[in-house]
């Protein structure tokens, strides 16, 4: 494979020749519908995609790990000892690697030696396609394979999420790591983020494809309003729990039940945030049913409604994502389009008839560049298997 051949040259240049070099791939993910529902105890519907993170890995005889990213060559080789790791700004992007190592160690899976690792990613950074989760689950799988820890994928997914929450300081839900680790070719995953019950749903697009459009506006979630949205939902939930103590999270409510309880939320903004969490969860269940009934048009309509709710009730879209979505909705042959990921920049996901893809790109590139001042990027993605040794 050409990517691994190119990586091998870089590996030898940075670390010298190694006898035992292992190959891994960890996908990114795109969420088809169900946004900001994961930490609200609701359902999501993501799939792993063919863009992702590649790694060449060679075990070392000492306790040192050296990592090098071909995408971030200016950061050089980043080194750390494998045990007792703490977050350091000097580690930069490699904190996602270090954090996963530290989290596994705290859970009783201690590494006994280090590695030389070259990373190459085809996921655009900051595009909302889970490049961080891709790297975390990749690290967990590398450790599990090399030290025979015997962890199953769901356990590695949970530890990867914990690394992002506690080591990196990003209060994300479980969806990203779950989709990256548990992905299955040609299937999306209906995941109940409250119970972690999941099932695969075959994606039959019949002459259409998933097109990801990157705003090319970088977003840094750790410093963004993401944690604030989460706190708003939690505070509103506490107010409702005062009158309905058995309620564990917003994902348990139907739209009608929410409409009965909304009067107990005092803050008008928090009412909107909670309304999105409940309605988006119900939309996700409807959308999966529509897809399984081969009703792509209804699925597309629900994608549209999801974006509108993320714009008006949750306020996480912004002019770039709204421009992409509004342009997409006008293209004949675009079945549905919405922002995907946490928002504040990042990407949209669209389902587009194959015969319309070139026109879709042209219309959106022209309209977006005219309004925003720079061009978006497009990726036609296949649905991939989860993180694995190649």
mmCIF file of C-alpha atoms in Angstrom:
data_model
loop_
_atom_site.group_PDB
_atom_site.id
_atom_site.type_symbol
_atom_site.label_atom_id
_atom_site.label_comp_id
_atom_site.label_asym_id
_atom_site.label_seq_id
_atom_site.Cartn_x
_atom_site.Cartn_y
_atom_site.Cartn_z
ATOM 1 C CA UNK A 1 0.000 0.000 0.000
ATOM 2 C CA UNK A 2 1.483 3.319 -1.105
ATOM 3 C CA UNK A 3 0.759 5.155 2.164
ATOM 4 C CA UNK A 4 2.667 2.564 4.200
ATOM 5 C CA UNK A 5 5.538 2.551 1.673
ATOM 6 C CA UNK A 6 5.891 6.332 2.059
ATOM 7 C CA UNK A 7 5.672 6.027 5.840
ATOM 8 C CA UNK A 8 8.373 3.325 5.867
ATOM 9 C CA UNK A 9 10.868 5.729 4.250
ATOM 10 C CA UNK A 10 10.083 8.379 6.867
ATOM 11 C CA UNK A 11 10.331 5.783 9.651
ATOM 12 C CA UNK A 12 13.835 4.749 8.563
ATOM 13 C CA UNK A 13 14.893 8.372 8.179
ATOM 14 C CA UNK A 14 13.695 9.290 11.692
ATOM 15 C CA UNK A 15 14.320 6.120 13.667
ATOM 16 C CA UNK A 16 16.586 3.914 11.520
ATOM 17 C CA UNK A 17 15.810 0.463 10.173
ATOM 18 C CA UNK A 18 13.757 -1.821 12.445
ATOM 19 C CA UNK A 19 13.205 -5.555 12.106
ATOM 20 C CA UNK A 20 9.714 -5.663 13.592
ATOM 21 C CA UNK A 21 7.457 -2.944 12.143
ATOM 22 C CA UNK A 22 3.701 -3.292 12.632
ATOM 23 C CA UNK A 23 0.982 -1.510 10.609
ATOM 24 C CA UNK A 24 -2.276 -0.131 11.994
ATOM 25 C CA UNK A 25 -5.246 1.870 10.729
ATOM 26 C CA UNK A 26 -7.759 3.792 12.839
ATOM 27 C CA UNK A 27 -10.682 5.491 11.051
ATOM 28 C CA UNK A 28 -12.288 8.846 11.639
ATOM 29 C CA UNK A 29 -16.031 9.010 12.031
ATOM 30 C CA UNK A 30 -18.920 10.967 10.684
ATOM 31 C CA UNK A 31 -22.179 11.194 12.577
ATOM 32 C CA UNK A 32 -25.141 10.915 10.206
ATOM 33 C CA UNK A 33 -27.621 12.235 12.796
ATOM 34 C CA UNK A 34 -27.834 12.593 16.582
ATOM 35 C CA UNK A 35 -25.650 15.550 17.569
ATOM 36 C CA UNK A 36 -24.939 16.637 21.145
ATOM 37 C CA UNK A 37 -27.156 13.778 22.306
ATOM 38 C CA UNK A 38 -24.349 11.460 23.455
ATOM 39 C CA UNK A 39 -23.575 13.202 26.768
ATOM 40 C CA UNK A 40 -27.329 13.788 27.232
ATOM 41 C CA UNK A 41 -28.000 10.049 27.404
ATOM 42 C CA UNK A 42 -29.527 9.850 23.943
ATOM 43 C CA UNK A 43 -28.995 7.962 20.698
ATOM 44 C CA UNK A 44 -26.461 8.673 17.964
ATOM 45 C CA UNK A 45 -26.004 7.223 14.469
ATOM 46 C CA UNK A 46 -22.350 7.446 13.417
ATOM 47 C CA UNK A 47 -20.220 5.403 11.055
ATOM 48 C CA UNK A 48 -16.466 4.951 10.754
ATOM 49 C CA UNK A 49 -15.035 6.349 7.509
ATOM 50 C CA UNK A 50 -12.203 5.473 5.156
ATOM 51 C CA UNK A 51 -10.270 8.630 6.122
ATOM 52 C CA UNK A 52 -8.240 8.068 9.259
ATOM 53 C CA UNK A 53 -4.920 7.596 11.014
ATOM 54 C CA UNK A 54 -2.189 5.222 9.848
ATOM 55 C CA UNK A 55 0.648 4.077 12.125
ATOM 56 C CA UNK A 56 3.948 2.252 11.730
ATOM 57 C CA UNK A 57 5.031 0.902 15.102
ATOM 58 C CA UNK A 58 8.237 -0.751 16.266
ATOM 59 C CA UNK A 59 8.722 -1.992 19.859
ATOM 60 C CA UNK A 60 11.801 -0.700 21.715
ATOM 61 C CA UNK A 61 13.916 -2.412 24.380
ATOM 62 C CA UNK A 62 13.686 0.485 26.846
ATOM 63 C CA UNK A 63 10.851 2.456 28.433
ATOM 64 C CA UNK A 64 11.001 5.383 26.026
ATOM 65 C CA UNK A 65 8.435 6.126 23.291
ATOM 66 C CA UNK A 66 9.224 8.391 20.346
ATOM 67 C CA UNK A 67 6.384 9.579 18.108
ATOM 68 C CA UNK A 68 6.552 11.512 14.868
ATOM 69 C CA UNK A 69 3.632 12.824 12.808
ATOM 70 C CA UNK A 70 4.163 13.306 9.074
ATOM 71 C CA UNK A 71 1.290 15.820 9.176
ATOM 72 C CA UNK A 72 2.986 17.907 11.863
ATOM 73 C CA UNK A 73 6.605 17.661 10.773
ATOM 74 C CA UNK A 74 7.415 21.030 12.372
ATOM 75 C CA UNK A 75 6.723 19.483 15.821
ATOM 76 C CA UNK A 76 9.566 17.016 15.273
ATOM 77 C CA UNK A 77 9.987 13.801 17.274
ATOM 78 C CA UNK A 78 8.180 13.906 20.625
ATOM 79 C CA UNK A 79 9.595 11.670 23.372
ATOM 80 C CA UNK A 80 8.287 10.493 26.742
ATOM 81 C CA UNK A 81 8.745 7.682 29.274
ATOM 82 C CA UNK A 82 5.920 5.144 29.249
ATOM 83 C CA UNK A 83 4.989 5.149 32.953
ATOM 84 C CA UNK A 84 3.486 7.766 35.274
ATOM 85 C CA UNK A 85 2.693 10.132 32.388
ATOM 86 C CA UNK A 86 1.169 13.545 33.088
ATOM 87 C CA UNK A 87 -0.216 16.093 30.603
ATOM 88 C CA UNK A 88 2.496 18.410 29.267
ATOM 89 C CA UNK A 89 1.978 21.227 26.769
ATOM 90 C CA UNK A 90 5.380 20.247 25.272
ATOM 91 C CA UNK A 91 3.828 16.948 24.127
ATOM 92 C CA UNK A 92 1.434 18.932 21.904
ATOM 93 C CA UNK A 93 -0.660 16.540 19.715
ATOM 94 C CA UNK A 94 1.051 13.547 21.354
ATOM 95 C CA UNK A 95 -0.924 14.211 24.561
ATOM 96 C CA UNK A 96 -3.667 12.087 22.960
ATOM 97 C CA UNK A 97 -1.169 9.208 22.748
ATOM 98 C CA UNK A 98 0.351 9.849 26.183
ATOM 99 C CA UNK A 99 -3.091 10.247 27.757
ATOM 100 C CA UNK A 100 -4.280 6.883 26.468
ATOM 101 C CA UNK A 101 -1.108 5.174 27.733
ATOM 102 C CA UNK A 102 -1.558 6.811 31.165
ATOM 103 C CA UNK A 103 -5.264 5.917 31.341
ATOM 104 C CA UNK A 104 -4.625 2.253 30.504
ATOM 105 C CA UNK A 105 -1.877 2.163 33.142
ATOM 106 C CA UNK A 106 -4.231 3.611 35.782
ATOM 107 C CA UNK A 107 -6.746 0.896 34.845
ATOM 108 C CA UNK A 108 -4.125 -1.805 35.523
ATOM 109 C CA UNK A 109 -2.730 -2.305 32.005
ATOM 110 C CA UNK A 110 0.874 -1.145 32.414
ATOM 111 C CA UNK A 111 3.245 -1.001 29.443
ATOM 112 C CA UNK A 112 6.597 -2.699 30.000
ATOM 113 C CA UNK A 113 8.500 -1.038 27.139
ATOM 114 C CA UNK A 114 8.199 1.827 24.686
ATOM 115 C CA UNK A 115 7.822 2.174 20.901
ATOM 116 C CA UNK A 116 8.979 4.140 17.894
ATOM 117 C CA UNK A 117 5.861 5.314 16.050
ATOM 118 C CA UNK A 118 5.304 7.190 12.796
ATOM 119 C CA UNK A 119 1.794 8.586 12.299
ATOM 120 C CA UNK A 120 0.163 9.766 9.092
ATOM 121 C CA UNK A 121 -3.419 11.033 9.030
ATOM 122 C CA UNK A 122 -5.759 11.566 6.088
ATOM 123 C CA UNK A 123 -8.316 13.275 8.367
ATOM 124 C CA UNK A 124 -8.159 17.052 8.108
ATOM 125 C CA UNK A 125 -7.358 18.401 11.596
ATOM 126 C CA UNK A 126 -10.139 20.408 13.212
ATOM 127 C CA UNK A 127 -12.724 19.206 10.694
ATOM 128 C CA UNK A 128 -14.943 17.590 13.330
ATOM 129 C CA UNK A 129 -14.201 14.056 12.072
ATOM 130 C CA UNK A 130 -12.684 12.812 15.347
ATOM 131 C CA UNK A 131 -8.973 12.867 14.603
ATOM 132 C CA UNK A 132 -8.353 12.852 18.380
ATOM 133 C CA UNK A 133 -10.554 9.786 19.027
ATOM 134 C CA UNK A 134 -8.902 8.063 16.054
ATOM 135 C CA UNK A 135 -5.491 8.569 17.677
ATOM 136 C CA UNK A 136 -6.650 7.513 21.144
ATOM 137 C CA UNK A 137 -8.279 4.241 20.049
ATOM 138 C CA UNK A 138 -5.278 3.561 17.790
ATOM 139 C CA UNK A 139 -2.968 3.877 20.817
ATOM 140 C CA UNK A 140 -5.156 1.592 22.924
ATOM 141 C CA UNK A 141 -5.189 -1.083 20.201
ATOM 142 C CA UNK A 142 -1.380 -0.881 19.763
ATOM 143 C CA UNK A 143 -0.861 -1.404 23.511
ATOM 144 C CA UNK A 144 -3.479 -4.164 23.751
ATOM 145 C CA UNK A 145 -1.928 -6.069 20.814
ATOM 146 C CA UNK A 146 1.663 -5.735 22.001
ATOM 147 C CA UNK A 147 1.167 -6.502 25.690
ATOM 148 C CA UNK A 148 -1.729 -8.989 25.413
ATOM 149 C CA UNK A 149 -3.813 -7.003 27.896
ATOM 150 C CA UNK A 150 -6.922 -8.905 26.775
ATOM 151 C CA UNK A 151 -9.109 -5.790 26.649
ATOM 152 C CA UNK A 152 -12.157 -5.972 24.405
ATOM 153 C CA UNK A 153 -12.908 -3.089 22.052
ATOM 154 C CA UNK A 154 -15.692 -1.575 24.183
ATOM 155 C CA UNK A 155 -13.292 -1.428 27.146
ATOM 156 C CA UNK A 156 -10.649 0.263 24.982
ATOM 157 C CA UNK A 157 -13.282 2.717 23.730
ATOM 158 C CA UNK A 158 -14.235 3.651 27.317
ATOM 159 C CA UNK A 159 -10.596 4.120 28.338
ATOM 160 C CA UNK A 160 -9.929 6.242 25.247
ATOM 161 C CA UNK A 161 -12.865 8.489 26.153
ATOM 162 C CA UNK A 162 -11.573 8.727 29.719
ATOM 163 C CA UNK A 163 -8.168 9.808 28.382
ATOM 164 C CA UNK A 164 -9.789 12.652 26.456
ATOM 165 C CA UNK A 165 -12.004 13.676 29.397
ATOM 166 C CA UNK A 166 -9.479 13.513 32.216
ATOM 167 C CA UNK A 167 -6.005 13.755 30.658
ATOM 168 C CA UNK A 168 -6.665 16.179 27.792
ATOM 169 C CA UNK A 169 -9.548 17.985 29.524
ATOM 170 C CA UNK A 170 -12.152 17.725 26.769
ATOM 171 C CA UNK A 171 -15.498 16.686 28.241
ATOM 172 C CA UNK A 172 -16.676 14.669 25.194
ATOM 173 C CA UNK A 173 -19.311 11.939 25.182
ATOM 174 C CA UNK A 174 -18.634 8.332 24.180
ATOM 175 C CA UNK A 175 -19.768 8.517 20.527
ATOM 176 C CA UNK A 176 -16.492 9.423 18.804
ATOM 177 C CA UNK A 177 -14.364 6.679 20.342
ATOM 178 C CA UNK A 178 -17.194 4.146 20.009
ATOM 179 C CA UNK A 179 -17.658 4.791 16.290
ATOM 180 C CA UNK A 180 -13.900 4.711 15.666
ATOM 181 C CA UNK A 181 -13.373 1.447 17.568
ATOM 182 C CA UNK A 182 -16.586 -0.416 16.743
ATOM 183 C CA UNK A 183 -17.048 0.688 13.120
ATOM 184 C CA UNK A 184 -18.165 -1.904 10.572
ATOM 185 C CA UNK A 185 -17.868 -1.668 6.810
ATOM 186 C CA UNK A 186 -21.056 -0.446 5.054
ATOM 187 C CA UNK A 187 -22.899 -0.049 8.379
ATOM 188 C CA UNK A 188 -23.741 2.796 10.722
ATOM 189 C CA UNK A 189 -24.168 2.185 14.443
ATOM 190 C CA UNK A 190 -27.318 3.049 16.366
ATOM 191 C CA UNK A 191 -25.834 3.596 19.811
ATOM 192 C CA UNK A 192 -27.747 4.369 22.995
ATOM 193 C CA UNK A 193 -25.124 6.440 24.814
ATOM 194 C CA UNK A 194 -26.855 5.912 28.149
ATOM 195 C CA UNK A 195 -26.690 2.101 28.177
ATOM 196 C CA UNK A 196 -24.077 1.502 25.418
ATOM 197 C CA UNK A 197 -26.564 -0.858 23.767
ATOM 198 C CA UNK A 198 -25.913 -0.745 20.054
ATOM 199 C CA UNK A 199 -26.822 -2.376 16.795
ATOM 200 C CA UNK A 200 -25.485 -2.112 13.267
ATOM 201 C CA UNK A 201 -27.701 -0.806 10.494
ATOM 202 C CA UNK A 202 -26.797 -1.526 6.887
ATOM 203 C CA UNK A 203 -26.405 1.649 4.852
ATOM 204 C CA UNK A 204 -27.913 1.224 1.399
ATOM 205 C CA UNK A 205 -27.436 4.518 -0.408
ATOM 206 C CA UNK A 206 -28.420 3.181 -3.869
ATOM 207 C CA UNK A 207 -26.535 5.443 -6.238
ATOM 208 C CA UNK A 208 -25.714 8.093 -3.640
ATOM 209 C CA UNK A 209 -22.613 8.778 -1.532
ATOM 210 C CA UNK A 210 -21.616 10.407 1.727
ATOM 211 C CA UNK A 211 -19.888 13.718 0.985
ATOM 212 C CA UNK A 212 -18.075 15.526 3.789
ATOM 213 C CA UNK A 213 -17.528 19.259 3.267
ATOM 214 C CA UNK A 214 -14.931 20.887 5.503
ATOM 215 C CA UNK A 215 -15.490 24.564 6.321
ATOM 216 C CA UNK A 216 -11.690 24.894 6.686
ATOM 217 C CA UNK A 217 -12.414 26.958 9.775
ATOM 218 C CA UNK A 218 -10.325 25.306 12.481
ATOM 219 C CA UNK A 219 -12.001 24.663 15.816
ATOM 220 C CA UNK A 220 -10.433 23.927 19.174
ATOM 221 C CA UNK A 221 -13.060 22.150 21.208
ATOM 222 C CA UNK A 222 -11.195 22.189 24.506
ATOM 223 C CA UNK A 223 -11.459 25.982 24.646
ATOM 224 C CA UNK A 224 -14.803 26.305 22.848
ATOM 225 C CA UNK A 225 -18.368 26.589 24.099
ATOM 226 C CA UNK A 226 -18.730 22.771 24.034
ATOM 227 C CA UNK A 227 -18.281 22.329 27.791
ATOM 228 C CA UNK A 228 -20.631 25.272 28.379
ATOM 229 C CA UNK A 229 -23.422 23.562 26.364
ATOM 230 C CA UNK A 230 -22.948 20.443 28.422
ATOM 231 C CA UNK A 231 -23.197 22.394 31.677
ATOM 232 C CA UNK A 232 -26.380 24.149 30.469
ATOM 233 C CA UNK A 233 -28.041 20.781 29.757
ATOM 234 C CA UNK A 234 -26.938 19.388 33.133
ATOM 235 C CA UNK A 235 -28.258 22.424 35.025
ATOM 236 C CA UNK A 236 -31.632 22.285 33.234
ATOM 237 C CA UNK A 237 -31.835 18.558 34.007
ATOM 238 C CA UNK A 238 -31.288 19.218 37.734
ATOM 239 C CA UNK A 239 -34.208 21.652 37.738
ATOM 240 C CA UNK A 240 -36.517 19.083 36.128
ATOM 241 C CA UNK A 241 -35.237 16.331 38.442
ATOM 242 C CA UNK A 242 -36.485 18.407 41.391
ATOM 243 C CA UNK A 243 -40.041 17.515 40.260
ATOM 244 C CA UNK A 244 -39.221 14.226 38.482
ATOM 245 C CA UNK A 245 -36.379 12.644 40.517
ATOM 246 C CA UNK A 246 -36.471 9.342 38.604
ATOM 247 C CA UNK A 247 -35.326 11.097 35.391
ATOM 248 C CA UNK A 248 -31.682 10.204 34.729
ATOM 249 C CA UNK A 249 -31.063 12.112 31.475
ATOM 250 C CA UNK A 250 -32.766 13.886 28.572
ATOM 251 C CA UNK A 251 -32.604 10.787 26.378
ATOM 252 C CA UNK A 252 -35.373 9.152 28.434
ATOM 253 C CA UNK A 253 -38.053 11.678 27.413
ATOM 254 C CA UNK A 254 -40.382 11.805 24.430
ATOM 255 C CA UNK A 255 -41.114 15.198 22.860
ATOM 256 C CA UNK A 256 -44.555 15.287 24.512
ATOM 257 C CA UNK A 257 -43.135 14.468 27.964
ATOM 258 C CA UNK A 258 -40.562 17.242 27.564
ATOM 259 C CA UNK A 259 -43.270 19.743 26.614
ATOM 260 C CA UNK A 260 -44.997 18.945 29.944
ATOM 261 C CA UNK A 261 -41.792 19.493 31.961
ATOM 262 C CA UNK A 262 -40.160 22.445 30.191
ATOM 263 C CA UNK A 263 -41.913 24.947 32.488
ATOM 264 C CA UNK A 264 -39.632 23.860 35.344
ATOM 265 C CA UNK A 265 -36.527 25.134 33.531
ATOM 266 C CA UNK A 266 -35.987 28.761 34.554
ATOM 267 C CA UNK A 267 -33.333 29.929 32.078
ATOM 268 C CA UNK A 268 -34.729 30.560 28.539
ATOM 269 C CA UNK A 269 -31.436 29.498 26.888
ATOM 270 C CA UNK A 270 -31.304 26.288 28.900
ATOM 271 C CA UNK A 271 -34.873 25.506 27.742
ATOM 272 C CA UNK A 272 -33.632 25.625 24.142
ATOM 273 C CA UNK A 273 -30.577 23.487 24.867
ATOM 274 C CA UNK A 274 -32.668 20.807 26.578
ATOM 275 C CA UNK A 275 -35.315 20.929 23.851
ATOM 276 C CA UNK A 276 -32.643 20.192 21.248
ATOM 277 C CA UNK A 277 -31.307 17.241 23.289
ATOM 278 C CA UNK A 278 -34.774 15.637 23.508
ATOM 279 C CA UNK A 279 -35.958 16.389 19.969
ATOM 280 C CA UNK A 280 -32.656 15.365 18.360
ATOM 281 C CA UNK A 281 -32.792 12.034 20.158
ATOM 282 C CA UNK A 282 -36.291 11.359 18.810
ATOM 283 C CA UNK A 283 -35.220 12.504 15.325
ATOM 284 C CA UNK A 284 -32.350 10.012 15.393
ATOM 285 C CA UNK A 285 -34.676 7.086 16.119
ATOM 286 C CA UNK A 286 -37.048 8.250 13.366
ATOM 287 C CA UNK A 287 -34.157 8.640 10.908
ATOM 288 C CA UNK A 288 -32.837 5.119 11.478
ATOM 289 C CA UNK A 289 -36.338 3.707 10.980
ATOM 290 C CA UNK A 290 -36.651 5.715 7.746
ATOM 291 C CA UNK A 291 -33.307 4.443 6.464
ATOM 292 C CA UNK A 292 -34.221 0.849 7.295
ATOM 293 C CA UNK A 293 -37.482 1.343 5.356
ATOM 294 C CA UNK A 294 -35.427 2.584 2.376
ATOM 295 C CA UNK A 295 -36.974 6.050 2.780
ATOM 296 C CA UNK A 296 -33.898 8.150 1.988
ATOM 297 C CA UNK A 297 -36.008 11.258 1.364
ATOM 298 C CA UNK A 298 -37.372 11.198 4.913
ATOM 299 C CA UNK A 299 -33.867 10.574 6.260
ATOM 300 C CA UNK A 300 -32.697 13.658 4.331
ATOM 301 C CA UNK A 301 -35.545 15.771 5.726
ATOM 302 C CA UNK A 302 -34.605 14.753 9.272
ATOM 303 C CA UNK A 303 -30.953 15.683 8.574
ATOM 304 C CA UNK A 304 -32.223 19.145 7.548
ATOM 305 C CA UNK A 305 -34.316 19.450 10.735
ATOM 306 C CA UNK A 306 -31.321 18.379 12.817
ATOM 307 C CA UNK A 307 -29.178 21.181 11.404
ATOM 308 C CA UNK A 308 -31.895 23.774 12.003
ATOM 309 C CA UNK A 309 -32.197 22.679 15.649
ATOM 310 C CA UNK A 310 -28.395 22.778 16.091
ATOM 311 C CA UNK A 311 -28.478 26.319 14.694
ATOM 312 C CA UNK A 312 -31.519 27.749 16.456
ATOM 313 C CA UNK A 313 -31.799 25.821 19.745
ATOM 314 C CA UNK A 314 -28.211 24.714 20.396
ATOM 315 C CA UNK A 315 -26.332 27.572 18.712
ATOM 316 C CA UNK A 316 -23.291 25.539 17.632
ATOM 317 C CA UNK A 317 -23.289 26.046 13.865
ATOM 318 C CA UNK A 318 -22.044 29.528 12.923
ATOM 319 C CA UNK A 319 -21.994 31.272 9.548
ATOM 320 C CA UNK A 320 -19.602 28.802 7.870
ATOM 321 C CA UNK A 321 -21.598 25.634 8.628
ATOM 322 C CA UNK A 322 -24.919 27.371 7.961
ATOM 323 C CA UNK A 323 -23.669 28.582 4.573
ATOM 324 C CA UNK A 324 -22.582 25.051 3.581
ATOM 325 C CA UNK A 325 -25.894 23.523 4.670
ATOM 326 C CA UNK A 326 -28.095 26.188 3.048
ATOM 327 C CA UNK A 327 -26.216 25.910 -0.255
ATOM 328 C CA UNK A 328 -26.441 22.103 -0.147
ATOM 329 C CA UNK A 329 -30.218 22.110 0.445
ATOM 330 C CA UNK A 330 -30.708 23.939 -2.864
ATOM 331 C CA UNK A 331 -28.708 21.464 -4.992
ATOM 332 C CA UNK A 332 -30.889 19.024 -6.933
ATOM 333 C CA UNK A 333 -29.639 15.554 -6.060
ATOM 334 C CA UNK A 334 -28.659 16.445 -2.494
ATOM 335 C CA UNK A 335 -30.875 14.193 -0.362
ATOM 336 C CA UNK A 336 -29.875 15.713 2.987
ATOM 337 C CA UNK A 337 -27.173 17.822 4.601
ATOM 338 C CA UNK A 338 -26.301 18.894 8.139
ATOM 339 C CA UNK A 339 -23.367 19.841 10.311
ATOM 340 C CA UNK A 340 -21.595 16.872 11.865
ATOM 341 C CA UNK A 341 -19.467 16.750 14.992
ATOM 342 C CA UNK A 342 -19.518 19.294 17.772
ATOM 343 C CA UNK A 343 -19.810 22.347 15.523
ATOM 344 C CA UNK A 344 -18.046 25.710 15.970
ATOM 345 C CA UNK A 345 -16.404 25.100 12.598
ATOM 346 C CA UNK A 346 -15.675 21.627 11.290
ATOM 347 C CA UNK A 347 -17.719 19.923 8.572
ATOM 348 C CA UNK A 348 -21.099 19.091 7.118
ATOM 349 C CA UNK A 349 -22.174 15.606 6.078
ATOM 350 C CA UNK A 350 -24.380 15.293 3.000
ATOM 351 C CA UNK A 351 -25.986 12.406 1.145
ATOM 352 C CA UNK A 352 -25.690 13.226 -2.533
ATOM 353 C CA UNK A 353 -26.757 11.306 -5.639
ATOM 354 C CA UNK A 354 -23.594 10.231 -7.463
ATOM 355 C CA UNK A 355 -24.718 11.926 -10.681
ATOM 356 C CA UNK A 356 -24.964 15.263 -8.782
ATOM 357 C CA UNK A 357 -21.667 15.195 -6.851
ATOM 358 C CA UNK A 358 -19.707 17.387 -9.296
ATOM 359 C CA UNK A 359 -22.470 19.987 -9.472
ATOM 360 C CA UNK A 360 -22.814 19.838 -5.670
ATOM 361 C CA UNK A 361 -19.107 20.622 -5.258
ATOM 362 C CA UNK A 362 -19.192 23.417 -7.823
ATOM 363 C CA UNK A 363 -22.283 25.174 -6.425
ATOM 364 C CA UNK A 364 -21.070 24.973 -2.841
ATOM 365 C CA UNK A 365 -17.475 25.983 -3.558
ATOM 366 C CA UNK A 366 -18.585 29.057 -5.506
ATOM 367 C CA UNK A 367 -21.264 30.151 -3.058
ATOM 368 C CA UNK A 368 -19.177 29.503 0.049
ATOM 369 C CA UNK A 369 -16.041 31.219 -1.275
ATOM 370 C CA UNK A 370 -18.081 34.242 -2.310
ATOM 371 C CA UNK A 371 -19.643 34.580 1.136
ATOM 372 C CA UNK A 372 -16.829 33.414 3.472
ATOM 373 C CA UNK A 373 -13.750 34.461 1.507
ATOM 374 C CA UNK A 374 -11.999 31.089 1.205
ATOM 375 C CA UNK A 375 -12.855 27.703 -0.262
ATOM 376 C CA UNK A 376 -14.179 24.585 1.492
ATOM 377 C CA UNK A 377 -12.738 21.076 0.926
ATOM 378 C CA UNK A 378 -14.680 17.972 -0.126
ATOM 379 C CA UNK A 379 -14.208 14.294 0.755
ATOM 380 C CA UNK A 380 -16.284 11.446 -0.629
ATOM 381 C CA UNK A 381 -16.052 8.824 2.104
ATOM 382 C CA UNK A 382 -16.640 5.087 2.241
ATOM 383 C CA UNK A 383 -17.892 3.455 5.432
ATOM 384 C CA UNK A 384 -15.025 1.592 7.071
ATOM 385 C CA UNK A 385 -14.187 -1.021 9.687
ATOM 386 C CA UNK A 386 -13.009 0.170 13.099
ATOM 387 C CA UNK A 387 -9.419 0.412 14.370
ATOM 388 C CA UNK A 388 -7.340 -2.626 13.478
ATOM 389 C CA UNK A 389 -3.895 -4.052 12.801
ATOM 390 C CA UNK A 390 -3.315 -4.220 9.053
#
